[in-house]
XYZ file of C-alpha atoms in Angstrom:
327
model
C -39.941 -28.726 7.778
C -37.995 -29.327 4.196
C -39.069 -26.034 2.251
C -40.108 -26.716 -1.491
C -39.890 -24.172 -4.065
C -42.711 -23.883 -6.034
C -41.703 -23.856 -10.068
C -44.162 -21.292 -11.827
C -45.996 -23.241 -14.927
C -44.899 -23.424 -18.079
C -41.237 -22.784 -16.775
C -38.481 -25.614 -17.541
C -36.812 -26.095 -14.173
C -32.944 -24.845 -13.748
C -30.851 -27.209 -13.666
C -27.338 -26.889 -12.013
C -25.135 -27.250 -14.754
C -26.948 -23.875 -15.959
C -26.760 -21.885 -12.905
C -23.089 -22.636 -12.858
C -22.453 -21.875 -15.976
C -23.899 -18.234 -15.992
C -22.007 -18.081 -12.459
C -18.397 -18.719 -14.184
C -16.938 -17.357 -17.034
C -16.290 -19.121 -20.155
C -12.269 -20.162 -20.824
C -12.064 -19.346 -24.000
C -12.511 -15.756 -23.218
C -10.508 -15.887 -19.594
C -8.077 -12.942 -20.348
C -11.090 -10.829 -21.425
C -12.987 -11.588 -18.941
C -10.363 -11.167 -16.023
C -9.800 -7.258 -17.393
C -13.783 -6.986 -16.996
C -14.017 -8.417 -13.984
C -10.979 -6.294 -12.699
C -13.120 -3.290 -13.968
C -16.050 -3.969 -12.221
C -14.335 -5.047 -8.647
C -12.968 -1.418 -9.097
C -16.531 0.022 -9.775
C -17.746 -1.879 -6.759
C -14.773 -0.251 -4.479
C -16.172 1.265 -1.544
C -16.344 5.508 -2.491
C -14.332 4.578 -5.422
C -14.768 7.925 -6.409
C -12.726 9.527 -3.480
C -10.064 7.027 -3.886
C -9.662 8.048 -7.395
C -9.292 11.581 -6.217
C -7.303 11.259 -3.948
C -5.249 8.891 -6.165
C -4.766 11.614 -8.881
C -4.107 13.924 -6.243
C -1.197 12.479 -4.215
C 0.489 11.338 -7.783
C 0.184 15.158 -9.193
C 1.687 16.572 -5.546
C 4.341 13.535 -5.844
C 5.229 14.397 -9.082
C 5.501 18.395 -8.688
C 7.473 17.844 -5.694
C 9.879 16.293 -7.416
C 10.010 18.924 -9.953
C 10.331 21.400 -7.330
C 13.641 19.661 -6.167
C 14.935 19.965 -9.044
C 14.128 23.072 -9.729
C 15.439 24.502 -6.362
C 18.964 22.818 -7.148
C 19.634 24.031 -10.640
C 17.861 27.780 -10.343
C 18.594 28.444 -6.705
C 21.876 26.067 -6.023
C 24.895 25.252 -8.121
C 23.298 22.166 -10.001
C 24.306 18.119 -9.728
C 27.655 16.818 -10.308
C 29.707 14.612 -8.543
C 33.122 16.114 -7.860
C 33.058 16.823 -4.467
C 31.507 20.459 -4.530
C 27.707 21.434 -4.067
C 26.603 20.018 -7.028
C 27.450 16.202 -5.286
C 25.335 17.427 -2.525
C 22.527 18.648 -4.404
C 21.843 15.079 -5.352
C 20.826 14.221 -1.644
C 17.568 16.036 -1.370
C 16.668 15.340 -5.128
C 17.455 11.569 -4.538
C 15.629 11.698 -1.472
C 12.155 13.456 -2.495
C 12.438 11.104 -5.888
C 13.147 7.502 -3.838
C 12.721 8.046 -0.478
C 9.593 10.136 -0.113
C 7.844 9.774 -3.477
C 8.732 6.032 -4.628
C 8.082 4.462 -1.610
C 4.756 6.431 -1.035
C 3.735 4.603 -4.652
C 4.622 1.917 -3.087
C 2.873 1.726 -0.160
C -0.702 2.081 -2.140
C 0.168 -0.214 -5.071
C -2.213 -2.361 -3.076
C -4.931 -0.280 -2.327
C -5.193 -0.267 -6.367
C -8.431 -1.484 -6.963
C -7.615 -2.629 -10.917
C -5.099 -4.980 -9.193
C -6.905 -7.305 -6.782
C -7.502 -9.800 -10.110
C -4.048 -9.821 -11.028
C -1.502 -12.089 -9.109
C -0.590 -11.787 -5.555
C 2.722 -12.806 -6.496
C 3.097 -10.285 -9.196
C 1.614 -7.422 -6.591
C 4.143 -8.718 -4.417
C 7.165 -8.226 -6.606
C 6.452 -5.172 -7.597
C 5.689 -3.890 -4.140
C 9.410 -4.876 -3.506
C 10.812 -3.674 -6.421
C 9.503 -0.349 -5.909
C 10.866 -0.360 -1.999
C 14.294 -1.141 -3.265
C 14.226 1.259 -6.322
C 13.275 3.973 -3.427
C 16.476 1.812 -0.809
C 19.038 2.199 -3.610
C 18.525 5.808 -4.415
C 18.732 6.875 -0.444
C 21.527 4.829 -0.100
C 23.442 6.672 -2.904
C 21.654 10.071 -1.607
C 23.629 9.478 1.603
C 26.938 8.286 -0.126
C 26.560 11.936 -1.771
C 26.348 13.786 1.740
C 29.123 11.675 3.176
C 31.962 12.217 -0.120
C 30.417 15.841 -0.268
C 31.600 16.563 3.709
C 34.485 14.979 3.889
C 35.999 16.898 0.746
C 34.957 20.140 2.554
C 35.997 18.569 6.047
C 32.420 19.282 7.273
C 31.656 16.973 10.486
C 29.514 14.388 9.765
C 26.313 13.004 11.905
C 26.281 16.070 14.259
C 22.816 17.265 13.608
C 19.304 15.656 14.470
C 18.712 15.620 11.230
C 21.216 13.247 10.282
C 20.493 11.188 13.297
C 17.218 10.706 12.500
C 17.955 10.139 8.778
C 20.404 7.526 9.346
C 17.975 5.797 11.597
C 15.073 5.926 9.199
C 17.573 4.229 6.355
C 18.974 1.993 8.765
C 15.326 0.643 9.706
C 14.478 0.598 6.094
C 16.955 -1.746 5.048
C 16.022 -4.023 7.838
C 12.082 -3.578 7.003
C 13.368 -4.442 3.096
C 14.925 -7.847 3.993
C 12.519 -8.836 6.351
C 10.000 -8.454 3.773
C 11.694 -10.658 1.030
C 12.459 -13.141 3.900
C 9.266 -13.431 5.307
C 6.413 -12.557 2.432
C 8.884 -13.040 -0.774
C 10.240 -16.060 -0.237
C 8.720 -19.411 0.435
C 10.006 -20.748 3.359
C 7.832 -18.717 6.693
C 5.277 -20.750 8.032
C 1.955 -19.070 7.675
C 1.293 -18.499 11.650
C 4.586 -16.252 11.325
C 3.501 -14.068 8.050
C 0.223 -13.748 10.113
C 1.934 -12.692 13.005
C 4.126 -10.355 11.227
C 2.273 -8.572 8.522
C 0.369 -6.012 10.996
C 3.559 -5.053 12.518
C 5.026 -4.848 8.640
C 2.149 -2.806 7.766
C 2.406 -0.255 10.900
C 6.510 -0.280 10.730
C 6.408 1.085 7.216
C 3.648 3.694 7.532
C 6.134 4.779 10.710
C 8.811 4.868 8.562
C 7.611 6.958 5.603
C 5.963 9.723 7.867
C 9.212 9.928 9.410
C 11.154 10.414 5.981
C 8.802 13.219 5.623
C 9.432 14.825 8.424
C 13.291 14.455 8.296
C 13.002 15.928 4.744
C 11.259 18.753 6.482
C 14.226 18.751 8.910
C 16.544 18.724 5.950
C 15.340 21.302 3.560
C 14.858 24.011 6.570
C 18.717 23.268 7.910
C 19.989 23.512 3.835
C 18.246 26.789 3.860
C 19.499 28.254 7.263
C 23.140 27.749 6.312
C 23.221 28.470 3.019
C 20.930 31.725 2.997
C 23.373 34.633 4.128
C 22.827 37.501 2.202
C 19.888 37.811 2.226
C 19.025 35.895 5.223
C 16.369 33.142 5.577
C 14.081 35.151 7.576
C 14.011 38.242 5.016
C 12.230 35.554 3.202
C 14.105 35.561 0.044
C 12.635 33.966 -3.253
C 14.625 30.742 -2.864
C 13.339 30.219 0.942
C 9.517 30.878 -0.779
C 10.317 28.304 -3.258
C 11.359 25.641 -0.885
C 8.984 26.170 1.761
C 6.396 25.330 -0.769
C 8.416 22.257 -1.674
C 7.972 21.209 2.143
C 4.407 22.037 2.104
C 4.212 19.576 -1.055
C 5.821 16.922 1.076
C 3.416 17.008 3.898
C 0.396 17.129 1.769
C 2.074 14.161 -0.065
C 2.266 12.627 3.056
C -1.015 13.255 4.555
C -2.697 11.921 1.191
C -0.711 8.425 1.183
C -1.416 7.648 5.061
C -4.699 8.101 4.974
C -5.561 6.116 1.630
C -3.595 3.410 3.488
C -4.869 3.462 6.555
C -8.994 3.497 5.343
C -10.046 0.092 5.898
C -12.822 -0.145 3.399
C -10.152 0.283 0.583
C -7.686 -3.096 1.459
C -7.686 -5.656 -0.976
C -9.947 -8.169 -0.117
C -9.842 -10.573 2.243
C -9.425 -13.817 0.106
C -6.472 -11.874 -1.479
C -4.777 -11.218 1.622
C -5.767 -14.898 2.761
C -3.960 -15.461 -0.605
C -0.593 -13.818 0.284
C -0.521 -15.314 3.691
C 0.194 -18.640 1.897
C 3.720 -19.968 1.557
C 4.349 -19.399 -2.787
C 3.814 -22.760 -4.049
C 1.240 -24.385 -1.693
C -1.732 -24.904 -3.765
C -4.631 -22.496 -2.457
C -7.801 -24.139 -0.226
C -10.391 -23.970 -3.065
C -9.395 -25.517 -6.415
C -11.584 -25.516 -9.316
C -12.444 -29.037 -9.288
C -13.452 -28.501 -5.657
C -15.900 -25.815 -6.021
C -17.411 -27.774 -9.134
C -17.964 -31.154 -6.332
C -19.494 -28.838 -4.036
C -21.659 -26.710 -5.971
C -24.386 -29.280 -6.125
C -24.813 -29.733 -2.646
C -24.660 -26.139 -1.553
C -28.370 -25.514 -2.363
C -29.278 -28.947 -0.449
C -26.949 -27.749 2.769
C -28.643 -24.512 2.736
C -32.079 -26.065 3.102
C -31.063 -28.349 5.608
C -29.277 -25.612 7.659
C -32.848 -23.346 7.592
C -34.750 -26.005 8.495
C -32.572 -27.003 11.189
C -32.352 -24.068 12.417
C -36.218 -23.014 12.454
C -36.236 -26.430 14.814
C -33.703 -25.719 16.983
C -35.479 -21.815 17.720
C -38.747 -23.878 18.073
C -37.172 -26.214 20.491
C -35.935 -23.424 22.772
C -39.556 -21.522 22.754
C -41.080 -24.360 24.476
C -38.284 -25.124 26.964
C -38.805 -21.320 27.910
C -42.810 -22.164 28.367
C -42.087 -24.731 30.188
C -39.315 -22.960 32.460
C -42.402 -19.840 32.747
C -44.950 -22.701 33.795
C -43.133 -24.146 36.606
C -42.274 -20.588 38.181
């Protein structure tokens, strides 16, 4: 049975145009109103309050760590240069913590931002990238350092598990970088494929950054064995204090950027990621002139879908009395 909704007196009925209109902004006022509405999708984040936190947090950690690298190279080392003596390879772990470790962990929660998920997926996309290959380009010249720096001392190269590893993770990198302009930059992957790939995106670069952090870890602890003679590294000299701090920064870095991107509750939402599944320039499934056609029969298909409902469950009570009666 159709359901009627019973007007109190004395109270003009609503009419549709006015329910839509208090339902969508005004477009004289669309820049204001996407800031506020930016502002309150970030009030309405899920313990936005702990993300902010933790936010602050891994930023401030990020941030000293890199001072700490500096620090360490011009207090405790001989300073940067680039002339072939330990000044050229004081540039690798400094590149490294800036690009490699802190960079790319910015990166990797530029979408967890909850002031973003108004602004353009293809904006959020660009500088997701740029930030990647700001963070590519300064490991790449990190390692050019390490490799001039060795061969004018005629130190071996690629003998330790360090470097291994390194290489490996900057090797990947790379590959993860171009897949991800060829796949999700540019316009030309079918959407099944971007679909396909992007949890295998997702879980390939969280594997990659923890394992920057721990080859920085790797790094730092080797730099300090061989260099630390007199006195030695275990007589725990100032220097070796200094710089295991500096690692201890790294993993809390590290610990704070995987796990504000791997909480579910904090992912953009789902019509945004439905958003930057589609190829750039395919129009999106629900235009404006669309939603205005269909608003006036939502209310009507809402009815008709309770009341059809309600039937069907009524239907199915007295099959079951009948089924009980003929037992």
């Amino acid at each position: 049975m159709r359901q009627v909704r019973r007007q109190a007196p004395g109270v003009p009925p609503r009419s549709r145009s006015h329910s839509r209109s208090r339902s969508r902004p005004c477009s004289p006022a669309r820049p204001l109103c996407a800031v506020l509405a930016a502002a309150h999708g970030a009030r309405k984040m899920e313990d936005y309050g702990r993300f902010l936190a933790l936010l602050v947090s891994a930023l401030l950690v990020g941030f000293v760590s890199v001072v700490f690298s500096l620090v360490w190279v011009f207090r405790y080392r001989e300073g940067l240069s680039w002339d072939g003596s330990a000044g050229e390879f004081n540039w690798h772990p400094v590149l490294i913590i800036t690009g490699f470790v802190f960079i790319q962990g910015i990166a990797i929660i530029v979408y967890r931002l909850p002031w973003t998920w108004k602004c353009s997926k293809l904006l959020m996309k660009f500088i997701h990238a740029g930030l990647n290959t700001i963070a590519m380009i300064l490991a790449i010249v990190s390692m050019v350092a390490v490799f001039d720096f060795h061969n004018a001392r005629n130190i071996p190269n690629m003998y330790s598990l360090h470097s291994w590893i390194g290489l490996a993770a900057v090797i990947f990198y790379s590959l993860q970088l171009v897949l991800g302009f060829a796949v999700f930059l540019l316009p030309f992957a079918p959407v099944p494929l971007r679909a396909a790939l992007m949890p295998i995106h997702v879980y390939s670069g969280l594997t990659i950054f923890a394992t920057v952090i721990a080859t920085a870890l790797m790094g730092i602890t080797e730099k300090l064995i061989f260099s630390l003679q007199d006195p030695a590294y275990s007589a725990s000299p100032p220097e070796a204090t200094f710089v295991n701090c500096l690692g201890l920064l790294l993993v809390i870095f590290g610990a704070l950027v995987l796990w504000m991107a791997s909480r579910p509750h904090w992912k953009r939402p789902p019509e945004a990621n439905a958003e930057a599944l589609r190829p750039l320039g395919e129009p999106p499934e629900g235009t404006e002139a669309e939603s205005t056609m269909t608003d006036g029969s939502n209310a009507e298909k809402s009815h008709l879908g309770i009341s059809s409902e309600a039937a069907r469950k009524q239907n199915l009570k007295l099959d079951e009395a009948g089924q009980r009666s003929t037992m």
